[in-house]
mmCIF file of C-alpha atoms in Angstrom:
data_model
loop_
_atom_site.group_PDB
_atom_site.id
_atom_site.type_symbol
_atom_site.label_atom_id
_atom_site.label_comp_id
_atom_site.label_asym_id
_atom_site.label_seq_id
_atom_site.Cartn_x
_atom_site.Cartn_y
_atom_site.Cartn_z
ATOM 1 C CA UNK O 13 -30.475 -4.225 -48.718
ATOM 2 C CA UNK O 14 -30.603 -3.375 -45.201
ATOM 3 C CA UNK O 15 -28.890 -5.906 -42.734
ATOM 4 C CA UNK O 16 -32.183 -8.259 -41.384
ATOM 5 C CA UNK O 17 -33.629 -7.080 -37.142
ATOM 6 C CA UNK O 18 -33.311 -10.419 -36.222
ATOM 7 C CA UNK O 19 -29.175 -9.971 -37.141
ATOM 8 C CA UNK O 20 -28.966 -7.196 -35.228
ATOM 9 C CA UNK O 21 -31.040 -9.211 -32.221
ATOM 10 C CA UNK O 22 -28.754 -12.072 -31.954
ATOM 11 C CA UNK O 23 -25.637 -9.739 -31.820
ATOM 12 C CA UNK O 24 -27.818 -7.771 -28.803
ATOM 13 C CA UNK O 25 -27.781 -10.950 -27.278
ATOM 14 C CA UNK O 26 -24.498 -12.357 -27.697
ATOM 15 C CA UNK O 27 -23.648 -9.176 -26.152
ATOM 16 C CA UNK O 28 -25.674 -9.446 -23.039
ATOM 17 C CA UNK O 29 -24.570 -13.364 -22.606
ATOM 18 C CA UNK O 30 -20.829 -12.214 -22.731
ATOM 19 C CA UNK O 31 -21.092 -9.285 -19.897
ATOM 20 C CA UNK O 32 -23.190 -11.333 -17.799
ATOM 21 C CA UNK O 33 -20.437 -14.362 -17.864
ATOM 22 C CA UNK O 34 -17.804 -11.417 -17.290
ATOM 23 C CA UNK O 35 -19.821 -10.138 -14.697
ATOM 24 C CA UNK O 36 -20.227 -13.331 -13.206
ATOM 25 C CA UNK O 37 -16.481 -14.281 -13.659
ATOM 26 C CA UNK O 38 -15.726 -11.365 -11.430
ATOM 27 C CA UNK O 39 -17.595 -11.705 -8.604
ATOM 28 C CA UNK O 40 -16.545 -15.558 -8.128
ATOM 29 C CA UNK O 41 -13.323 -13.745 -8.462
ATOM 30 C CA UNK O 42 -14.184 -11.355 -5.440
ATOM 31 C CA UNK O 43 -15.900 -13.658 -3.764
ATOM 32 C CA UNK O 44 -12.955 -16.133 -3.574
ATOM 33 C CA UNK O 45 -10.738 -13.182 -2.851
ATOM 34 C CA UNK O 46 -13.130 -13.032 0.126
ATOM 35 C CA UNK O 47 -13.386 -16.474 1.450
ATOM 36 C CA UNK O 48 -9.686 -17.107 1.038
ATOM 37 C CA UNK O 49 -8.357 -13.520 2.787
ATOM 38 C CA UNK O 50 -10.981 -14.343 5.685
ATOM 39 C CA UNK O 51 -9.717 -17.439 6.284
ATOM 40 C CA UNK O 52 -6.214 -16.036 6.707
ATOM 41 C CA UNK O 53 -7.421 -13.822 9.231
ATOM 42 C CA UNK O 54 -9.133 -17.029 11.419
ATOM 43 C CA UNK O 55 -5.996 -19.109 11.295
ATOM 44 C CA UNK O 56 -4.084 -15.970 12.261
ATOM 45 C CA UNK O 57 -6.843 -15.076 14.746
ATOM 46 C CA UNK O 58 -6.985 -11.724 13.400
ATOM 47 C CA UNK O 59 -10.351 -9.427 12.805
ATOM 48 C CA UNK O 60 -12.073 -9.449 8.975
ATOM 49 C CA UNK O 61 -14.524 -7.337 8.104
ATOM 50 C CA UNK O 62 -15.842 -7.367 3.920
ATOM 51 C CA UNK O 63 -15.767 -3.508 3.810
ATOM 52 C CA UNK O 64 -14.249 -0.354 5.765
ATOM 53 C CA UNK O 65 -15.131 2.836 3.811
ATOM 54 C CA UNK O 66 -13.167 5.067 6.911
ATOM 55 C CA UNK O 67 -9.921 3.356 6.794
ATOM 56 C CA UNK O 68 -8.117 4.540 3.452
ATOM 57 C CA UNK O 69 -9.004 8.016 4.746
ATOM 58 C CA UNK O 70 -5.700 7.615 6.887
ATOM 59 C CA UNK O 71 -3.702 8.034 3.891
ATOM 60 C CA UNK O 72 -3.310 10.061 0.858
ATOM 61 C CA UNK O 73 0.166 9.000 -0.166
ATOM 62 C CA UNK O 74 1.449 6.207 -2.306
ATOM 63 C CA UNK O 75 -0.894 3.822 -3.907
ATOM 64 C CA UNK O 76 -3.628 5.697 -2.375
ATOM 65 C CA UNK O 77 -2.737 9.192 -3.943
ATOM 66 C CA UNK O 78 -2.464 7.317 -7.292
ATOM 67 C CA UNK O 79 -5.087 4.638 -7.650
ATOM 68 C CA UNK O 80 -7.611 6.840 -5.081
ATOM 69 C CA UNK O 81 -9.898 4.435 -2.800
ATOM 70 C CA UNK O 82 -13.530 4.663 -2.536
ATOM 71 C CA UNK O 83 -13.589 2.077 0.294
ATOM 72 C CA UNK O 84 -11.167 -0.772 1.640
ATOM 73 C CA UNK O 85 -12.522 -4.163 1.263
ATOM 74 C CA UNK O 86 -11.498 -7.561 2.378
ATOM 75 C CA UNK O 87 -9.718 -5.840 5.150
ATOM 76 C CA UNK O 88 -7.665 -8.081 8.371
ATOM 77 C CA UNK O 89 -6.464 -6.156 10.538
ATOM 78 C CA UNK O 90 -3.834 -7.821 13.605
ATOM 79 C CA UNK O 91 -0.259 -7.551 14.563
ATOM 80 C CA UNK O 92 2.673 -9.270 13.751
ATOM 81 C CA UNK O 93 6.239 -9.642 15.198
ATOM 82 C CA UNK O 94 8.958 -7.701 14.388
ATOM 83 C CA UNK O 95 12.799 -7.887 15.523
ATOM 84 C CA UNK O 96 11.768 -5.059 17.961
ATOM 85 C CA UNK O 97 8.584 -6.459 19.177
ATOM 86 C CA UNK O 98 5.109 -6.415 17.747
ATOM 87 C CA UNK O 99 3.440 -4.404 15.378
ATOM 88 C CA UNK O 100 -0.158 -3.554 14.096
ATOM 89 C CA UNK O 101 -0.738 -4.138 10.650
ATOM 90 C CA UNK O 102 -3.936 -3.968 8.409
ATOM 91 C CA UNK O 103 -3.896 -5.325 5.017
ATOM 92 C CA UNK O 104 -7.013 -4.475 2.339
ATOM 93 C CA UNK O 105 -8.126 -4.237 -0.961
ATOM 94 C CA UNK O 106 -8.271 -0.819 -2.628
ATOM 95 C CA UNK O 107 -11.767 -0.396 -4.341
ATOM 96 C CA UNK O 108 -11.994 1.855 -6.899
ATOM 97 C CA UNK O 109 -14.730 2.684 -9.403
ATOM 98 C CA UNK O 110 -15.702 -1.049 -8.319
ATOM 99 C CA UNK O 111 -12.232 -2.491 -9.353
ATOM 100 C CA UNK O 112 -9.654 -3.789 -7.104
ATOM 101 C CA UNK O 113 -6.587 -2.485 -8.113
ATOM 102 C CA UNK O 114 -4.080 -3.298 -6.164
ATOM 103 C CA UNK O 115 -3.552 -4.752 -1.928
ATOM 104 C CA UNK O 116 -2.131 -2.081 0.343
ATOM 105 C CA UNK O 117 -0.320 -3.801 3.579
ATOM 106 C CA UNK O 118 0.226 -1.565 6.816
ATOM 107 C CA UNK O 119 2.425 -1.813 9.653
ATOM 108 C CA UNK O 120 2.602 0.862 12.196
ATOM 109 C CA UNK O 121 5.262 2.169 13.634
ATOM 110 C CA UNK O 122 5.613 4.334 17.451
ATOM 111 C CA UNK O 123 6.548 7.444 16.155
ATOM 112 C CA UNK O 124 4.934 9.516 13.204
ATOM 113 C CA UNK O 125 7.321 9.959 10.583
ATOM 114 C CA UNK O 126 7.900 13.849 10.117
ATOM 115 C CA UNK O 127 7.556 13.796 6.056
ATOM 116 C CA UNK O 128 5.526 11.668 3.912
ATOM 117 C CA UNK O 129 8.315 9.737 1.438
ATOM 118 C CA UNK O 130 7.676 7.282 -1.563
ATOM 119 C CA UNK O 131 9.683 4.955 -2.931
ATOM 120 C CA UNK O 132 8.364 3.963 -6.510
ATOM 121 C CA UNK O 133 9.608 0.707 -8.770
ATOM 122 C CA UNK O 134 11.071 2.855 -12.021
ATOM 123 C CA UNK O 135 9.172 0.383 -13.931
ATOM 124 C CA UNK O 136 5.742 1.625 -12.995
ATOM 125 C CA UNK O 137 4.331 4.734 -14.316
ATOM 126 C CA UNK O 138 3.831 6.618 -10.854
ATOM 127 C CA UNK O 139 2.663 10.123 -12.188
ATOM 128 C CA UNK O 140 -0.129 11.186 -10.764
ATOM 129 C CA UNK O 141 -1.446 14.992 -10.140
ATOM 130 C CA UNK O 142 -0.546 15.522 -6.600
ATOM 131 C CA UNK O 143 3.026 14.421 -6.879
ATOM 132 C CA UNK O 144 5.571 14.895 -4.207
ATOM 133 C CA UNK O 145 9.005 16.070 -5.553
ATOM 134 C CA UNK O 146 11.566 13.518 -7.014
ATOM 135 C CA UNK O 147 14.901 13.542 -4.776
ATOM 136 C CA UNK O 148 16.278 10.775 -7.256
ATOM 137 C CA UNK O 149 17.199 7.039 -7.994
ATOM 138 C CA UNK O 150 17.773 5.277 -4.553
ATOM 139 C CA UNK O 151 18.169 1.379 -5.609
ATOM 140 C CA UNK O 152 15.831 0.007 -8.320
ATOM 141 C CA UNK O 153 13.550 2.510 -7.160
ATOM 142 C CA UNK O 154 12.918 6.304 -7.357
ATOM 143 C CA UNK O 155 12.337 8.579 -3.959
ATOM 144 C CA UNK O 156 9.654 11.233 -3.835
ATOM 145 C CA UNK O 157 9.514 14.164 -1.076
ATOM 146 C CA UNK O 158 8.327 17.407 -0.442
ATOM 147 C CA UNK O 159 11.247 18.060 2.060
ATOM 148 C CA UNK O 160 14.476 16.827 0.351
ATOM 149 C CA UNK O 161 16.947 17.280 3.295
ATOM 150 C CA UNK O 162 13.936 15.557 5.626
ATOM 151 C CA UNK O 163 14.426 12.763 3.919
ATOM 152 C CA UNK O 164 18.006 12.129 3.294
ATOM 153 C CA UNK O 165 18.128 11.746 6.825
ATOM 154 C CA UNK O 166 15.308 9.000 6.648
ATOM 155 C CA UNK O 167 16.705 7.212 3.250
ATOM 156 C CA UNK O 168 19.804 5.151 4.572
ATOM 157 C CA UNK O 169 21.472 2.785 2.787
ATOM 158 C CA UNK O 170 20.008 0.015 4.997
ATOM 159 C CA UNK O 171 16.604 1.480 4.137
ATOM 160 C CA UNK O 172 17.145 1.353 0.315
ATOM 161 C CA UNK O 173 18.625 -2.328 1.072
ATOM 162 C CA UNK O 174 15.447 -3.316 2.349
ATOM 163 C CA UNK O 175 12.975 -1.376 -0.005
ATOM 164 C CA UNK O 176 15.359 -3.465 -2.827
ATOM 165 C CA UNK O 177 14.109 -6.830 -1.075
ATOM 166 C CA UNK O 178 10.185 -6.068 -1.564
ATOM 167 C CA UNK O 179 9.660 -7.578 -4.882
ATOM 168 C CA UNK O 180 8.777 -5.948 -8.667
ATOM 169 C CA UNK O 181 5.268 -6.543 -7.692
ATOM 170 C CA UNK O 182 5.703 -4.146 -5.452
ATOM 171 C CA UNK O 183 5.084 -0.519 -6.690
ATOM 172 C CA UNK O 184 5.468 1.590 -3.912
ATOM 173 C CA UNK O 185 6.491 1.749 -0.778
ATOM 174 C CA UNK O 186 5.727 5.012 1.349
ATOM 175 C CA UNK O 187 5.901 6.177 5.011
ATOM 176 C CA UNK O 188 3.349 8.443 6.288
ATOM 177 C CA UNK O 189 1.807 9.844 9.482
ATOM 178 C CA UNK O 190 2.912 6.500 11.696
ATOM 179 C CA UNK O 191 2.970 3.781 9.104
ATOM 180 C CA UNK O 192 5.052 1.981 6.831
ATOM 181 C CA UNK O 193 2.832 1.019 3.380
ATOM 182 C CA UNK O 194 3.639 -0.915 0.563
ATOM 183 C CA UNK O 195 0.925 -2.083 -2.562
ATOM 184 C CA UNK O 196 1.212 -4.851 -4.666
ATOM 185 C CA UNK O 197 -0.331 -6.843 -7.137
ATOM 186 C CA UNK O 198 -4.178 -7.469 -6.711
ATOM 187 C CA UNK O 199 -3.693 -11.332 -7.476
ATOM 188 C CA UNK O 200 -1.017 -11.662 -4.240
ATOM 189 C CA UNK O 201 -2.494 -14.917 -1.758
ATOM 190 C CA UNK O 202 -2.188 -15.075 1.718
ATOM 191 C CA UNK O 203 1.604 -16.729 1.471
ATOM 192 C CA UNK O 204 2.714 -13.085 -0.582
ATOM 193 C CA UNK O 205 1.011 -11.426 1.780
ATOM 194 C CA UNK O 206 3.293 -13.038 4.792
ATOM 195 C CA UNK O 207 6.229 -12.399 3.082
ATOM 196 C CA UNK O 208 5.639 -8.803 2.476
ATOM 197 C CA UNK O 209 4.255 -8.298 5.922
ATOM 198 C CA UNK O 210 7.870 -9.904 7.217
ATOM 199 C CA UNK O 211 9.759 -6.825 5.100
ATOM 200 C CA UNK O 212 7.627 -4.397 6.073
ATOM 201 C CA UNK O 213 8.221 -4.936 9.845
ATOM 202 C CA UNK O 214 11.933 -5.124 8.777
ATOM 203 C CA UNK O 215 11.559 -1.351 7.112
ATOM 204 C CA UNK O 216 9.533 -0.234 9.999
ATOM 205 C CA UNK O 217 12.396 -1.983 12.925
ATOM 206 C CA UNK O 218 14.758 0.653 10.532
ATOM 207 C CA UNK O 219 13.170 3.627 10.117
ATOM 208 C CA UNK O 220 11.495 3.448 14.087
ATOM 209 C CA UNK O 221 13.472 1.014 16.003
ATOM 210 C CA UNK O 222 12.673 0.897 19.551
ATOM 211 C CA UNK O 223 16.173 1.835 20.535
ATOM 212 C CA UNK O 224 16.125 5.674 20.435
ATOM 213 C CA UNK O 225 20.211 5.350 21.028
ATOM 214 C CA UNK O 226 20.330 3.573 18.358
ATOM 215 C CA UNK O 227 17.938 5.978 16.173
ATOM 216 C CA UNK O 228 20.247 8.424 16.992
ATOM 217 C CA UNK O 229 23.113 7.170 16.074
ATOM 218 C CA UNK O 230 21.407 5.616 12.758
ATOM 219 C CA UNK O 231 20.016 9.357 11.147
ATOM 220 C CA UNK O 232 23.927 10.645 11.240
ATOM 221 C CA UNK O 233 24.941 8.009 8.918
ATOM 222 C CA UNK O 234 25.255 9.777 5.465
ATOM 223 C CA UNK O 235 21.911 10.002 2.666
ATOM 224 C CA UNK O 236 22.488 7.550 -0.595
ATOM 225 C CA UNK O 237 20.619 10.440 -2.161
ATOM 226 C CA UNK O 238 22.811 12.868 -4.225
ATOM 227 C CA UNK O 239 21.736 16.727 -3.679
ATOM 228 C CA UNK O 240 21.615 16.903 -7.178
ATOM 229 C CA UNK O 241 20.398 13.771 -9.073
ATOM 230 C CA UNK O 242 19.204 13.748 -12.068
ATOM 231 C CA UNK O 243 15.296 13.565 -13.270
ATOM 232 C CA UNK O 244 13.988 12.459 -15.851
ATOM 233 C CA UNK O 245 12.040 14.869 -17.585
ATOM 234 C CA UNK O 246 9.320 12.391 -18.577
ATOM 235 C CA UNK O 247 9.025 10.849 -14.547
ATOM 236 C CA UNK O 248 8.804 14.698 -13.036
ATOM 237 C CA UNK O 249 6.039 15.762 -11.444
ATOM 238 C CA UNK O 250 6.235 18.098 -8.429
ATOM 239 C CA UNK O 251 3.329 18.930 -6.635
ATOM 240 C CA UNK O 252 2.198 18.885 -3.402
ATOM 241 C CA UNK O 253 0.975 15.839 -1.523
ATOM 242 C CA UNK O 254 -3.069 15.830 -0.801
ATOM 243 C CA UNK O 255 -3.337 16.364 2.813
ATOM 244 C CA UNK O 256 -5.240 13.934 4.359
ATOM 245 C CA UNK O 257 -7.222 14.128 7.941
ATOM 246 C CA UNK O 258 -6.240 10.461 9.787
ATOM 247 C CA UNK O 259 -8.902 8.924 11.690
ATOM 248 C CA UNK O 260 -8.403 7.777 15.011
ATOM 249 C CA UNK O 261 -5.567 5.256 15.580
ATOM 250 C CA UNK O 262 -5.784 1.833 17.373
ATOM 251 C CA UNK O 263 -3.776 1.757 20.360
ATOM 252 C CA UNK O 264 -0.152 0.631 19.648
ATOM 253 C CA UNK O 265 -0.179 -1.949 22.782
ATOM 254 C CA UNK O 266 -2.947 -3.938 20.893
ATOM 255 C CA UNK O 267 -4.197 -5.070 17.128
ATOM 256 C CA UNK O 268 -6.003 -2.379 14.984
ATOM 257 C CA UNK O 269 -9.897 -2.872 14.579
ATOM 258 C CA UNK O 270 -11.666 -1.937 11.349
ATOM 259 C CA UNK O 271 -14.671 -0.436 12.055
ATOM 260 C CA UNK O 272 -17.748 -2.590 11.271
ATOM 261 C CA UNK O 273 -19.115 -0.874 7.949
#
């Protein structure tokens, strides 16, 4: 005997009742996402805008490359202090496939960094198609670049010092075009936020500080990167980065503006 319709019914509409309360469970999720990143922004009398489809287009690097980003939402975008003066910063969701996977914070620097570099927790499993080269451990994480002598001049020991100090929520940190990037975990609050901002600025005071004497002298310190380190066969992944076209960039004088979507 055939199981009874009205079986089959109920199960239809336990069904419905459970996505609906997971649907519902995730947009009061967003939505307090929302009301508690845009208050941020007021007491830091920064901008907010709930959705920038242009802005991850400045970036296809890092947590960007891997996680891709339809649109950036819950985006503040301001400046912050630095121990060589102020900085512009944006800080946004990545939305992909409607899922927020992860928060990607920004601080630009003056100069555009020649080669894109990323610095990956070996932890995380940061193989993606489009895969810069591995130069090798550097810390607790693993550097990626498609010009390995480029970046041993970049990768100092202060540099690896700092990316050490970002946190295992942290999965990459990356420079490219004229910013300093870092994602972490899509549950961080405002007070993770602040802290990661604050090393950010620090990596960004090292790898452009305002004193170009000082720059100099910095890049003839020597690389912790050894010419030839060992990869792990299961980690490699050599590729070539996905160029991406920036959009135009805020002034550095003044705080970034999202545009109004």
């Amino acid at each position: 005997m055939g199981i009874p319709a009205w079986i089959w019914f109920v199960i239809a509409a336990v069904a419905l009742v459970a996505g609906l309360g997971l649907l519902a469970a995730d947009r009061a999720k967003e939505g307090s996402r929302n009301r508690e990143r845009m208050r941020w922004a007021q007491l830091r009398g920064w901008q907010f805008v709930e959705e920038d489809e242009r802005l991850p287009q400045q970036w296809s690097n890092g947590a960007i490359g891997y996680f891709g980003a339809d649109a950036a939402v819950n985006v503040v975008a301001g400046s912050t202090f630095t121990s060589d003066g102020r900085r512009p910063v944006f800080i946004f969701d990545i939305e992909t496939e409607g899922q927020i996977p992860a928060v990607v914070v920004a601080v630009r620097c003056n100069k555009k960094h020649r080669i894109p570099i990323e610095m990956w927790l070996s932890s995380v499993p940061f193989q993606r198609a489009d895969m810069p080269e591995m130069l090798g451990p550097i810390g607790s994480r693993y550097a990626f670049a498609d010009d390995a002598d480029g970046a041993r001049v970049v990768i100092t020991q202060e540099l690896v010092d700092a990316a050490d100090q970002l946190g295992g929520d942290v999965g990459v940190a990356w420079l490219e075009n004229e910013w300093v990037l870092a994602s972490v975990a899509p549950t961080a609050g405002p007070s993770r936020l602040e802290r990661l901002l604050r090393d950010l600025g620090e990596i960004a005071d090292i790898v452009d500080p305002f004193d170009e004497d000082y720059d100099a002298g910095r890049h003839q310190a020597s690389a912790p990167i050894p010419a030839e380190a060992s990869v792990p066969s299961e980690a490699t992944a050599p590729g070539t980065p996905a160029a991406g076209t920036p959009v135009q960039q805020p002034p550095a004088d003044g705080p970034p503006k999202p545009s109004e979507s």
